[in-house]
Short mmCIF file of C-alpha atoms in Angstrom, two decimals:
data_model
loop_
_atom_site.label_atom_id
_atom_site.label_comp_id
_atom_site.label_asym_id
_atom_site.label_seq_id
_atom_site.Cartn_x
_atom_site.Cartn_y
_atom_site.Cartn_z
CA MET A 1 43.04 -1.80 -4.40
CA SER A 2 44.81 -5.11 -4.66
CA ASP A 3 45.24 -5.29 -0.82
CA ALA A 4 41.40 -5.54 -0.59
CA ILE A 5 41.53 -8.91 -2.27
CA PRO A 6 41.44 -11.41 0.58
CA LEU A 7 44.81 -13.18 1.01
CA ALA A 8 43.79 -16.07 3.05
CA ARG A 9 41.44 -18.13 0.80
CA PRO A 10 39.76 -21.07 2.43
CA GLU A 11 41.23 -24.38 1.12
CA PRO A 12 38.94 -25.73 -1.60
CA THR A 13 37.08 -28.67 -0.01
CA ALA A 14 34.09 -30.61 -1.08
CA ALA A 15 31.94 -29.54 -3.87
CA VAL A 16 28.46 -28.32 -2.78
CA LEU A 17 27.08 -27.62 -6.19
CA ARG A 18 27.81 -28.73 -9.79
CA CYS A 19 26.09 -27.39 -12.90
CA GLU A 20 26.62 -29.93 -15.69
CA GLY A 21 25.71 -28.51 -19.10
CA LEU A 22 23.02 -26.48 -17.41
CA ARG A 23 20.77 -24.54 -19.76
CA VAL A 24 18.62 -21.92 -18.19
CA GLY A 25 15.68 -20.02 -19.83
CA TYR A 26 11.97 -19.96 -20.22
CA GLY A 27 9.42 -22.02 -22.01
CA GLY A 28 12.07 -24.53 -23.25
CA THR A 29 14.19 -21.79 -24.84
CA PRO A 30 17.71 -21.41 -23.32
CA LEU A 31 18.90 -17.82 -22.69
CA LEU A 32 22.59 -18.72 -22.40
CA PRO A 33 25.13 -21.35 -23.56
CA PRO A 34 25.51 -24.47 -21.33
CA ILE A 35 26.93 -23.59 -17.90
CA ASP A 36 29.53 -25.91 -16.36
CA VAL A 37 30.69 -24.84 -12.85
CA GLU A 38 31.56 -26.45 -9.65
CA VAL A 39 31.18 -24.48 -6.41
CA ARG A 40 33.05 -25.70 -3.31
CA ALA A 41 32.50 -25.18 0.35
CA GLY A 42 33.63 -21.71 1.56
CA GLU A 43 34.08 -20.27 -1.89
CA PHE A 44 32.81 -16.78 -2.84
CA TRP A 45 31.35 -16.50 -6.23
CA ALA A 46 30.34 -13.26 -7.85
CA VAL A 47 27.89 -13.20 -10.71
CA VAL A 48 28.34 -10.30 -13.08
CA GLY A 49 26.54 -9.21 -16.26
CA ARG A 50 24.37 -6.38 -17.34
CA ASN A 51 20.72 -6.08 -16.92
CA GLY A 52 18.94 -8.81 -18.86
CA SER A 53 22.04 -10.90 -19.04
CA GLY A 54 20.47 -13.91 -17.62
CA LYS A 55 21.90 -13.52 -14.07
CA SER A 56 18.48 -13.75 -12.37
CA THR A 57 17.43 -16.71 -14.50
CA TRP A 58 20.53 -18.72 -13.55
CA PHE A 59 19.92 -17.73 -9.98
CA ARG A 60 16.35 -18.73 -9.86
CA THR A 61 17.16 -22.07 -11.54
CA LEU A 62 19.86 -22.81 -8.88
CA LEU A 63 17.20 -21.90 -6.21
CA GLY A 64 14.74 -24.35 -7.64
CA LEU A 65 12.28 -21.50 -8.41
CA GLN A 66 12.24 -22.44 -12.04
CA PRO A 67 13.16 -25.61 -13.89
CA PRO A 68 16.26 -25.91 -16.08
CA VAL A 69 15.80 -26.01 -19.83
CA GLY A 70 18.56 -28.53 -20.25
CA GLY A 71 21.46 -30.14 -18.46
CA ARG A 72 21.36 -30.66 -14.79
CA ILE A 73 22.16 -29.43 -11.24
CA VAL A 74 23.96 -31.85 -8.96
CA TRP A 75 24.05 -31.60 -5.19
CA PRO A 76 27.00 -33.82 -4.24
CA SER A 77 25.98 -34.18 -0.61
CA GLY A 78 22.52 -35.19 -1.67
CA ASP A 79 20.87 -32.32 0.39
CA PRO A 80 20.62 -28.92 -1.35
CA ARG A 81 20.83 -27.06 1.99
CA ILE A 82 20.48 -23.58 0.39
CA SER A 83 19.49 -20.25 1.81
CA TYR A 84 18.53 -17.13 -0.06
CA VAL A 85 18.53 -13.39 0.53
CA PRO A 86 16.18 -11.78 -1.88
CA GLN A 87 16.34 -8.15 -3.00
CA ARG A 88 15.12 -5.93 -0.21
CA THR A 89 12.21 -4.84 -2.47
CA GLY A 90 10.78 -8.32 -1.97
CA PHE A 91 9.82 -7.69 1.60
CA ASP A 92 6.48 -5.93 2.38
CA ASP A 93 6.75 -3.13 4.79
CA LEU A 94 3.18 -3.73 5.95
CA TYR A 95 4.50 -6.48 8.15
CA PRO A 96 5.36 -5.43 11.56
CA ILE A 97 7.65 -8.36 12.12
CA LEU A 98 10.45 -8.21 14.61
CA ALA A 99 14.03 -8.67 13.55
CA ARG A 100 14.45 -11.75 15.74
CA HIS A 101 11.40 -13.38 14.18
CA VAL A 102 12.83 -12.78 10.66
CA VAL A 103 15.93 -14.50 11.81
CA ALA A 104 14.03 -17.35 13.34
CA MET A 105 12.33 -18.05 9.91
CA GLY A 106 15.70 -19.30 8.77
CA ILE A 107 15.47 -22.32 11.10
CA ASP A 108 12.41 -23.84 9.29
CA ARG A 109 12.90 -26.25 6.37
CA GLY A 110 10.39 -28.34 4.60
CA TRP A 111 7.55 -29.33 6.92
CA SER A 112 9.47 -28.46 10.22
CA PHE A 113 7.07 -25.57 10.79
CA LEU A 114 4.66 -28.10 12.07
CA ARG A 115 6.77 -28.76 15.14
CA PRO A 116 5.25 -26.70 17.91
CA SER A 117 7.53 -23.88 19.11
CA LEU A 118 5.15 -21.01 19.35
CA LEU A 119 6.28 -19.91 22.83
CA ARG A 120 9.82 -21.09 22.67
CA GLU A 121 12.52 -19.14 20.97
CA SER A 122 15.67 -20.81 19.76
CA PRO A 123 18.85 -19.46 21.49
CA GLU A 124 20.55 -19.79 18.07
CA VAL A 125 18.60 -16.56 17.03
CA GLY A 126 20.28 -14.37 19.66
CA ARG A 127 23.66 -15.90 18.96
CA ALA A 128 23.33 -15.32 15.22
CA LEU A 129 22.32 -11.70 15.72
CA GLY A 130 25.23 -11.27 18.03
CA ALA A 131 27.56 -12.78 15.41
CA VAL A 132 26.65 -10.11 12.93
CA GLY A 133 26.66 -7.30 15.51
CA ALA A 134 22.96 -6.86 15.45
CA GLY A 135 22.11 -7.96 18.93
CA ASP A 136 20.50 -4.60 19.81
CA LEU A 137 18.17 -4.91 16.77
CA ALA A 138 16.37 -8.06 17.96
CA ASP A 139 13.21 -6.34 19.22
CA ARG A 140 13.04 -3.71 16.44
CA THR A 141 10.56 -4.20 13.61
CA PHE A 142 12.36 -5.27 10.41
CA ARG A 143 10.75 -2.49 8.46
CA SER A 144 11.99 0.24 10.72
CA LEU A 145 15.61 -0.74 10.10
CA SER A 146 18.06 0.92 7.74
CA GLU A 147 19.12 -1.00 4.56
CA GLY A 148 22.45 -1.91 6.24
CA GLN A 149 20.73 -3.06 9.40
CA LYS A 150 18.18 -5.19 7.47
CA GLN A 151 21.10 -6.79 5.68
CA ARG A 152 22.65 -7.73 8.95
CA VAL A 153 19.42 -9.33 10.13
CA LEU A 154 19.22 -11.28 6.84
CA LEU A 155 22.77 -12.41 7.27
CA ALA A 156 21.90 -13.65 10.80
CA ARG A 157 19.09 -15.57 9.11
CA LEU A 158 21.69 -17.19 6.84
CA VAL A 159 23.67 -18.15 9.93
CA VAL A 160 20.82 -19.96 11.72
CA SER A 161 19.75 -21.66 8.60
CA GLY A 162 22.97 -23.82 8.56
CA ALA A 163 23.07 -23.58 4.87
CA ARG A 164 25.98 -25.03 2.84
CA LEU A 165 25.29 -22.70 0.09
CA VAL A 166 23.94 -19.16 0.24
CA LEU A 167 22.70 -16.95 -2.67
CA LEU A 168 22.23 -13.28 -2.41
CA ASP A 169 20.54 -11.16 -4.99
CA GLU A 170 21.95 -7.59 -5.12
CA PRO A 171 22.54 -7.52 -1.40
CA THR A 172 23.95 -4.00 -1.33
CA ALA A 173 21.40 -2.40 -3.64
CA ALA A 174 19.92 0.86 -1.96
CA MET A 175 22.84 0.96 0.50
CA ASP A 176 25.24 3.86 1.02
CA VAL A 177 28.91 3.19 0.33
CA VAL A 178 29.88 2.66 4.07
CA ALA A 179 26.96 0.18 4.72
CA GLU A 180 27.77 -1.64 1.50
CA ALA A 181 31.39 -2.14 2.28
CA GLU A 182 30.59 -3.19 5.90
CA SER A 183 27.97 -5.71 4.67
CA LEU A 184 30.18 -7.35 2.17
CA ARG A 185 33.02 -7.54 4.79
CA MET A 186 30.63 -9.16 7.14
CA LEU A 187 29.37 -11.64 4.46
CA ASP A 188 32.97 -12.54 3.68
CA GLU A 189 33.74 -13.10 7.35
CA LEU A 190 30.68 -15.28 7.80
CA ARG A 191 31.38 -17.55 4.79
CA ARG A 192 34.98 -18.02 6.28
CA ARG A 193 33.72 -18.81 9.73
CA TYR A 194 30.90 -21.13 8.67
CA GLY A 195 32.34 -22.43 5.50
CA MET A 196 29.33 -21.44 3.47
CA ALA A 197 29.71 -21.44 -0.25
CA THR A 198 28.43 -18.02 -1.27
CA ILE A 199 27.18 -16.77 -4.62
CA VAL A 200 26.38 -13.10 -5.04
CA VAL A 201 24.64 -11.28 -7.87
CA SER A 202 25.71 -7.69 -7.90
CA HIS A 203 25.89 -4.84 -10.28
CA TYR A 204 28.84 -3.52 -8.22
CA LEU A 205 31.99 -5.01 -9.85
CA GLY A 206 33.93 -4.21 -6.63
CA VAL A 207 32.23 -7.31 -5.12
CA ALA A 208 33.88 -9.50 -7.67
CA ARG A 209 37.31 -7.69 -7.46
CA ASP A 210 37.52 -7.42 -3.71
CA PHE A 211 35.86 -10.63 -2.39
CA ALA A 212 35.34 -13.20 -4.96
CA ASP A 213 37.31 -16.37 -5.30
CA ARG A 214 35.53 -17.04 -8.61
CA VAL A 215 33.52 -14.94 -11.02
CA ILE A 216 30.92 -15.91 -13.49
CA LEU A 217 30.25 -13.52 -16.29
CA LEU A 218 26.88 -14.10 -18.11
CA ASP A 219 26.10 -12.26 -21.31
CA ARG A 220 22.91 -13.24 -23.17
CA ASP A 221 23.41 -10.89 -26.05
CA GLU A 222 26.89 -12.25 -26.98
CA GLN A 223 25.96 -15.74 -25.78
CA GLU A 224 28.99 -15.78 -23.61
CA VAL A 225 29.53 -17.53 -20.22
CA VAL A 226 32.98 -16.87 -18.74
CA VAL A 227 34.15 -18.52 -15.52
CA GLY A 228 37.35 -17.96 -13.72
CA THR A 229 39.32 -15.96 -11.05
CA PRO A 230 38.38 -12.29 -10.88
CA ARG A 231 41.62 -11.45 -12.89
CA GLU A 232 40.88 -14.06 -15.59
CA VAL A 233 37.33 -12.79 -16.09
CA PHE A 234 38.19 -9.05 -16.06
CA GLU A 235 40.97 -9.76 -18.61
CA HIS A 236 38.62 -11.76 -20.87
CA ALA A 237 37.65 -10.20 -24.21
CA ALA A 238 33.95 -10.73 -23.41
CA PHE A 239 34.22 -8.68 -20.23
CA ARG A 240 36.25 -6.04 -21.83
CA SER A 241 33.84 -5.57 -24.66
CA ARG A 242 31.09 -4.93 -22.18
CA TYR A 243 32.78 -3.04 -19.43
CA GLY A 244 35.87 -1.69 -21.10
CA GLU A 245 38.95 -1.34 -18.81
CA PRO A 246 37.82 0.90 -15.98
CA GLU A 247 40.78 2.09 -14.03
CA ASP A 248 39.32 1.14 -10.60
CA LEU A 249 39.09 -2.52 -11.63
CA LEU A 250 42.74 -2.94 -12.42
CA PHE A 251 44.72 -5.21 -10.15
CA HIS A 252 47.95 -3.87 -8.89
CA GLY A 253 50.76 -6.03 -7.69
CA MET B 1 -42.15 10.44 21.37
CA GLY B 2 -40.31 7.14 20.81
CA GLU B 3 -40.32 4.23 23.18
CA PRO B 4 -38.26 4.52 26.25
CA ALA B 5 -34.79 3.01 26.02
CA PRO B 6 -34.60 -0.53 27.41
CA SER B 7 -32.97 -1.08 30.82
CA TRP B 8 -30.18 -3.41 31.84
CA ALA B 9 -32.75 -5.31 33.98
CA GLU B 10 -34.88 -5.94 30.86
CA PHE B 11 -31.76 -7.01 29.00
CA ALA B 12 -30.83 -9.45 31.81
CA SER B 13 -34.26 -10.87 32.14
CA ALA B 14 -34.46 -11.67 28.44
CA PHE B 15 -30.87 -12.68 28.17
CA GLU B 16 -31.74 -16.14 27.05
CA LEU B 17 -33.01 -14.66 23.79
CA PHE B 18 -29.83 -12.80 23.19
CA ARG B 19 -27.30 -15.37 24.36
CA ASP B 20 -26.85 -17.36 21.19
CA PRO B 21 -26.36 -14.34 18.81
CA ILE B 22 -23.98 -12.71 21.29
CA VAL B 23 -21.97 -15.90 21.58
CA CYS B 24 -22.09 -16.25 17.84
CA GLY B 25 -20.90 -12.57 17.19
CA VAL B 26 -18.15 -12.94 19.66
CA LEU B 27 -16.86 -16.31 18.22
CA ALA B 28 -17.04 -14.99 14.75
CA GLY B 29 -15.31 -11.78 15.83
CA VAL B 30 -12.48 -13.55 17.53
CA VAL B 31 -11.71 -16.07 14.71
CA LEU B 32 -12.19 -13.57 11.86
CA GLY B 33 -10.19 -10.90 13.73
CA TYR B 34 -7.27 -13.39 13.95
CA LEU B 35 -7.49 -14.42 10.33
CA GLY B 36 -7.96 -10.79 9.28
CA VAL B 37 -4.34 -10.09 10.13
CA PHE B 38 -3.45 -12.34 7.19
CA VAL B 39 -6.19 -10.83 5.03
CA VAL B 40 -4.96 -7.34 5.63
CA LEU B 41 -1.23 -8.12 5.32
CA ARG B 42 -1.70 -10.04 2.10
CA ARG B 43 -3.73 -7.04 0.68
CA MET B 44 -6.73 -9.34 0.04
CA VAL B 45 -9.48 -7.57 2.03
CA PHE B 46 -12.00 -8.24 -0.71
CA VAL B 47 -11.44 -11.93 -0.39
CA THR B 48 -14.05 -11.86 2.33
CA ALA B 49 -16.61 -10.11 0.09
CA ALA B 50 -16.01 -12.55 -2.70
CA ILE B 51 -16.35 -15.61 -0.50
CA SER B 52 -19.51 -14.21 1.05
CA GLN B 53 -21.10 -13.82 -2.32
CA SER B 54 -20.03 -17.25 -3.30
CA ALA B 55 -21.45 -18.72 -0.20
CA GLY B 56 -24.62 -16.98 -0.94
CA LEU B 57 -24.80 -18.58 -4.30
CA GLY B 58 -24.14 -21.90 -2.71
CA VAL B 59 -27.09 -21.49 -0.41
CA ALA B 60 -29.29 -20.42 -3.30
CA LEU B 61 -28.31 -23.48 -5.29
CA ALA B 62 -29.01 -25.78 -2.34
CA PHE B 63 -32.49 -24.28 -1.98
CA TYR B 64 -33.01 -24.52 -5.77
CA ALA B 65 -32.07 -28.17 -5.66
CA GLN B 66 -34.37 -28.85 -2.77
CA ILE B 67 -37.42 -27.06 -4.29
CA HIS B 68 -37.03 -27.72 -8.06
CA LEU B 69 -34.93 -30.82 -8.33
CA GLY B 70 -36.33 -32.71 -5.31
CA GLN B 71 -32.88 -33.04 -3.75
CA GLU B 72 -33.99 -33.10 -0.10
CA THR B 73 -30.40 -33.68 1.11
CA ALA B 74 -28.99 -30.50 -0.55
CA HIS B 75 -28.07 -28.66 2.73
CA PRO B 76 -27.62 -24.90 2.46
CA VAL B 77 -24.40 -25.02 4.63
CA ALA B 78 -22.99 -27.66 2.40
CA GLY B 79 -23.78 -25.42 -0.71
CA ALA B 80 -22.12 -22.44 1.01
CA LEU B 81 -18.98 -24.42 1.76
CA ALA B 82 -18.81 -25.95 -1.72
CA LEU B 83 -19.10 -22.62 -3.60
CA SER B 84 -16.74 -20.80 -1.09
CA VAL B 85 -14.17 -23.52 -1.72
CA LEU B 86 -14.59 -23.24 -5.48
CA ALA B 87 -14.08 -19.46 -5.35
CA THR B 88 -11.03 -19.82 -3.17
CA LEU B 89 -9.50 -22.26 -5.63
CA LEU B 90 -10.11 -19.82 -8.48
CA PHE B 91 -8.10 -17.00 -6.87
CA ALA B 92 -5.50 -19.34 -5.14
CA ALA B 93 -4.66 -20.51 -8.59
CA GLN B 94 -1.83 -18.60 -10.27
CA PRO B 95 -3.41 -15.55 -11.77
CA GLU B 96 -0.07 -14.37 -13.26
CA ARG B 97 -0.40 -17.24 -15.77
CA LEU B 98 -3.54 -15.48 -17.06
CA ARG B 99 -1.68 -12.17 -16.99
CA VAL B 100 -4.30 -10.72 -14.59
CA SER B 101 -4.01 -9.69 -11.00
CA ARG B 102 -5.39 -11.71 -8.16
CA GLU B 103 -7.55 -8.70 -7.32
CA SER B 104 -9.30 -8.97 -10.66
CA LEU B 105 -10.13 -12.60 -9.96
CA LEU B 106 -11.66 -11.61 -6.63
CA GLY B 107 -13.68 -9.13 -8.62
CA LEU B 108 -14.83 -11.76 -10.98
CA ALA B 109 -15.83 -14.15 -8.22
CA TYR B 110 -17.64 -11.31 -6.33
CA VAL B 111 -19.71 -10.00 -9.14
CA ALA B 112 -20.36 -13.25 -10.97
CA ALA B 113 -21.42 -15.18 -7.76
CA GLY B 114 -23.52 -12.13 -6.70
CA ALA B 115 -25.39 -12.05 -10.05
CA ALA B 116 -25.84 -15.74 -10.17
CA ALA B 117 -27.29 -15.76 -6.64
CA VAL B 118 -29.78 -13.16 -7.54
CA ILE B 119 -30.87 -15.11 -10.68
CA VAL B 120 -31.10 -18.43 -8.83
CA GLY B 121 -32.68 -16.72 -5.73
CA ASP B 122 -35.41 -15.31 -8.12
CA ARG B 123 -36.43 -18.89 -8.78
CA ILE B 124 -36.80 -19.86 -5.13
CA THR B 125 -38.51 -16.79 -3.53
CA GLN B 126 -42.10 -17.35 -4.19
CA GLU B 127 -43.05 -16.51 -0.66
CA SER B 128 -40.27 -14.17 0.45
CA HIS B 129 -39.40 -10.73 -0.87
CA ASP B 130 -36.09 -10.51 0.78
CA ILE B 131 -33.52 -12.70 -1.00
CA SER B 132 -30.67 -11.55 1.17
CA ALA B 133 -32.40 -12.85 4.30
CA ILE B 134 -32.55 -16.25 2.71
CA LEU B 135 -29.04 -16.34 1.37
CA PHE B 136 -27.32 -14.66 4.33
CA GLY B 137 -28.09 -14.89 8.02
CA THR B 138 -28.89 -11.91 10.29
CA ALA B 139 -27.04 -11.16 13.38
CA VAL B 140 -30.27 -10.60 15.29
CA LEU B 141 -31.23 -14.24 15.64
CA VAL B 142 -29.02 -17.20 15.06
CA ARG B 143 -30.26 -20.66 14.46
CA PRO B 144 -28.90 -23.30 16.85
CA GLU B 145 -27.37 -25.34 13.87
CA ASP B 146 -25.62 -22.11 12.76
CA LEU B 147 -24.19 -21.51 16.18
CA ARG B 148 -22.88 -25.11 16.34
CA ALA B 149 -21.32 -24.74 12.89
CA VAL B 150 -19.64 -21.37 13.93
CA LEU B 151 -18.28 -22.91 17.04
CA GLY B 152 -17.05 -26.06 15.36
CA VAL B 153 -15.55 -24.51 12.37
CA GLY B 154 -14.02 -21.70 14.50
CA LEU B 155 -12.26 -24.23 16.79
CA PHE B 156 -11.06 -26.20 13.73
CA VAL B 157 -9.75 -23.14 11.95
CA THR B 158 -8.08 -21.68 15.08
CA ALA B 159 -6.40 -25.08 15.83
CA VAL B 160 -4.96 -25.45 12.33
CA HIS B 161 -3.84 -21.78 12.24
CA LEU B 162 -1.95 -22.11 15.51
CA TRP B 163 -0.38 -25.37 14.36
CA TRP B 164 0.65 -24.08 10.86
CA HIS B 165 1.31 -20.39 11.96
CA ARG B 166 5.05 -20.34 11.29
CA GLY B 167 4.55 -21.81 7.76
CA PHE B 168 1.76 -19.39 6.94
CA LEU B 169 3.84 -16.48 8.08
CA PHE B 170 7.17 -17.47 6.32
CA ALA B 171 5.29 -18.21 3.09
CA ALA B 172 3.43 -14.84 3.29
CA PHE B 173 6.38 -12.65 4.28
CA ASP B 174 9.11 -14.09 2.09
CA PRO B 175 7.66 -16.47 -0.39
CA ASP B 176 10.88 -17.11 -2.40
CA GLY B 177 12.97 -17.60 0.80
CA ALA B 178 10.33 -20.12 2.04
CA ARG B 179 10.41 -21.99 -1.31
CA VAL B 180 14.08 -22.20 -1.25
CA HIS B 181 13.87 -23.68 2.30
CA GLY B 182 11.59 -26.32 0.88
CA LEU B 183 8.31 -25.08 2.44
CA PRO B 184 5.23 -26.03 0.46
CA VAL B 185 4.36 -22.40 -0.27
CA ARG B 186 1.51 -23.07 -2.71
CA LEU B 187 -0.11 -25.56 -0.46
CA LEU B 188 0.31 -23.17 2.56
CA ASP B 189 -1.32 -20.41 0.54
CA THR B 190 -4.17 -22.60 -0.57
CA VAL B 191 -4.79 -23.87 2.89
CA LEU B 192 -4.74 -20.44 4.39
CA TRP B 193 -7.37 -19.23 1.96
CA LEU B 194 -9.50 -22.36 2.34
CA LEU B 195 -9.53 -21.83 6.13
CA VAL B 196 -10.64 -18.20 5.52
CA ALA B 197 -13.33 -19.52 3.12
CA LEU B 198 -14.64 -22.03 5.66
CA GLU B 199 -14.84 -19.53 8.36
CA VAL B 200 -16.34 -16.82 6.21
CA SER B 201 -18.94 -19.14 4.72
CA VAL B 202 -20.37 -20.42 8.03
CA THR B 203 -20.26 -17.00 9.72
CA THR B 204 -21.88 -15.36 6.72
CA ARG B 205 -24.66 -17.94 6.87
CA ALA B 206 -25.18 -17.12 10.52
CA LEU B 207 -24.56 -13.47 10.82
CA GLY B 208 -24.75 -11.83 7.37
CA ALA B 209 -22.24 -10.53 4.89
CA LEU B 210 -21.73 -7.08 6.31
CA PRO B 211 -20.47 -7.86 9.86
CA VAL B 212 -18.35 -10.72 8.48
CA PHE B 213 -16.60 -8.43 6.03
CA ALA B 214 -16.03 -5.90 8.91
CA PHE B 215 -14.72 -8.56 11.33
CA ALA B 216 -12.26 -9.88 8.72
CA VAL B 217 -10.79 -6.29 8.06
CA LEU B 218 -11.26 -3.80 10.83
CA PRO B 219 -10.00 -5.46 14.00
CA ALA B 220 -6.89 -6.56 12.18
CA MET B 221 -6.40 -3.01 10.95
CA ALA B 222 -6.71 -1.64 14.43
CA ALA B 223 -4.46 -4.28 15.85
CA LEU B 224 -1.74 -3.83 13.29
CA MET B 225 -1.89 -0.03 13.96
CA ALA B 226 -1.82 -0.29 17.65
CA SER B 227 0.57 -3.28 18.09
CA GLY B 228 4.29 -3.10 18.44
CA GLY B 229 4.87 -6.31 16.64
CA LEU B 230 3.17 -8.98 14.58
CA ARG B 231 3.02 -11.58 17.38
CA GLY B 232 1.02 -9.07 19.45
CA ALA B 233 -1.23 -8.21 16.59
CA PHE B 234 -2.85 -11.56 16.24
CA PRO B 235 -4.28 -11.87 19.81
CA LEU B 236 -5.12 -8.13 19.86
CA ALA B 237 -7.12 -8.54 16.54
CA ALA B 238 -8.89 -11.58 18.07
CA LEU B 239 -9.77 -9.58 21.23
CA LEU B 240 -10.96 -6.48 19.20
CA GLY B 241 -13.02 -8.76 16.92
CA GLY B 242 -14.71 -10.35 19.93
CA ILE B 243 -15.42 -6.91 21.42
CA ALA B 244 -17.01 -5.71 18.09
CA GLY B 245 -19.16 -8.84 17.91
CA GLY B 246 -20.37 -8.83 21.50
CA ALA B 247 -20.49 -5.01 22.28
CA GLY B 248 -22.02 -4.32 18.80
CA TYR B 249 -25.01 -6.64 19.68
CA VAL B 250 -25.46 -5.16 23.15
CA LEU B 251 -25.15 -1.67 21.86
CA ALA B 252 -27.72 -2.36 19.11
CA TYR B 253 -30.11 -3.62 21.77
CA PHE B 254 -29.98 -0.44 23.84
CA LEU B 255 -29.95 1.98 20.90
CA SER B 256 -32.53 -0.08 18.90
CA THR B 257 -30.27 -0.09 15.90
CA PRO B 258 -29.66 -2.88 13.37
CA VAL B 259 -27.36 -5.44 14.93
CA GLY B 260 -25.09 -6.12 12.04
CA ALA B 261 -24.49 -2.48 11.08
CA THR B 262 -23.91 -1.60 14.79
CA GLN B 263 -21.20 -4.38 15.01
CA VAL B 264 -19.51 -2.79 11.99
CA VAL B 265 -19.70 0.67 13.52
CA VAL B 266 -18.03 -0.62 16.77
CA ALA B 267 -15.31 -2.30 14.73
CA ALA B 268 -14.76 0.77 12.80
CA SER B 269 -14.54 2.82 16.07
CA LEU B 270 -11.77 0.53 17.21
CA VAL B 271 -9.80 1.52 14.15
CA LEU B 272 -10.36 5.24 15.07
CA LEU B 273 -9.25 4.51 18.61
CA ALA B 274 -5.99 2.79 17.37
CA LEU B 275 -5.04 5.95 15.41
CA PRO B 276 -3.62 7.83 18.46
CA VAL B 277 -1.77 4.69 19.57
CA ARG B 278 -0.18 4.48 16.07
CA ALA B 279 0.75 8.14 16.26
CA VAL B 280 2.53 7.59 19.57
CA ARG B 281 4.34 4.52 18.33
CA GLY B 282 5.75 6.53 15.39
CA ARG B 283 7.46 4.55 12.57
CA ALA B 284 8.04 1.21 14.30
#
């Protein structure tokens, strides 16, 4: 499905993130070779690799949830304005929290929660829900939504966060095929509209093939880090040794 | 033939006697009801029990210091607060580093503090046979200084909670997302539980462990079942907690039943009343 590859790529602009010889791991032991990448505004990155390949470790290091083992992460603008969509299993269904309140959380950063706004609701929340076609979900509880609807609400949260870089961990897990395709199209549209650099971890290789500008393959067992366009990575020996040459990944034309 | 049931006229004429414990029960119910929403959502209902026991140990240590060590300034409320804070810091630490669950640390705090309080209490109860009456208050009569403490701490805890509410909620619902947004998640967690410890220790000292445990769990359960959203659950839990505290006392007077236990029964009845509301609301 070559025509699914977006034709109109955003012009590469300012770098929002650089990993310089970044080593990720635990307890001072690196899991992977040094990682050198530069992520630019509006770019869509897909992170591929099998279970235990180091994807989550790299992700958590970028997010600041664990320290690097070596090298460094550089935020060229000086302000790592990141937002994150965790796996849906990370949310506890005990909370009867409304969708619009989940979106509103995206506005707070640092100590801004101390600014009183208990009774006032930002108009940005309604606008963001509208932008992802979820205006009618505003007053539903988050837990009562389908996986696809939850994803829309979390995308609206990304929009209000004003993030320069967004990271999504398996955003389409537990979705049916239709909801998955719809979610990814929406994510692609949002990053174009708002110029957000987007990094997505996914088991679904179609994300890399159909949407990504750049792909990073992580392989802890073979100690490989491969970075390139989707075609470059899919044709790389390290990728083929792991995934073979599945017919549906071939690029035509 | 038992004694005839007391009348409203008798209740009204002697209201001065009941005013302080009723006010205390209502205040404790309101504040603990509100905090209870976090306690229930964080799956930490035994936090209250562990803090109560620790507060009891603090009181016992303060009395011990007064009687046996000549420390006249060792105040029971200060002892209760100090040990509650220590217990809170224990389970607010990162239990995953010890490869145990937070629940097990709660169990440790509960049982170790309970046992230590009995041992220390044994050294200070030459006159009294009822150690629990010394360590914990009773909801029947409330000392004026306890009422002042419940009022002051209740106002302080409520004010901080209303101010920091968004931070507490973001850190609880989506801790990783909150960390990525730069919120001080560990500090928020620690402050949340310290405020719970503060409220539980002063209310336990005034009312006793049983109603305090009930106020911190049952009104929040009922409110979460009956309410359509989280924002409504907080005021509803506070209201139901206040009802349990106040109505429980009045009911105990008319039925001649123990006050603390009656307050618990009223709170539990509110959970039962919330069941049909939940059923009507369906899966929302």
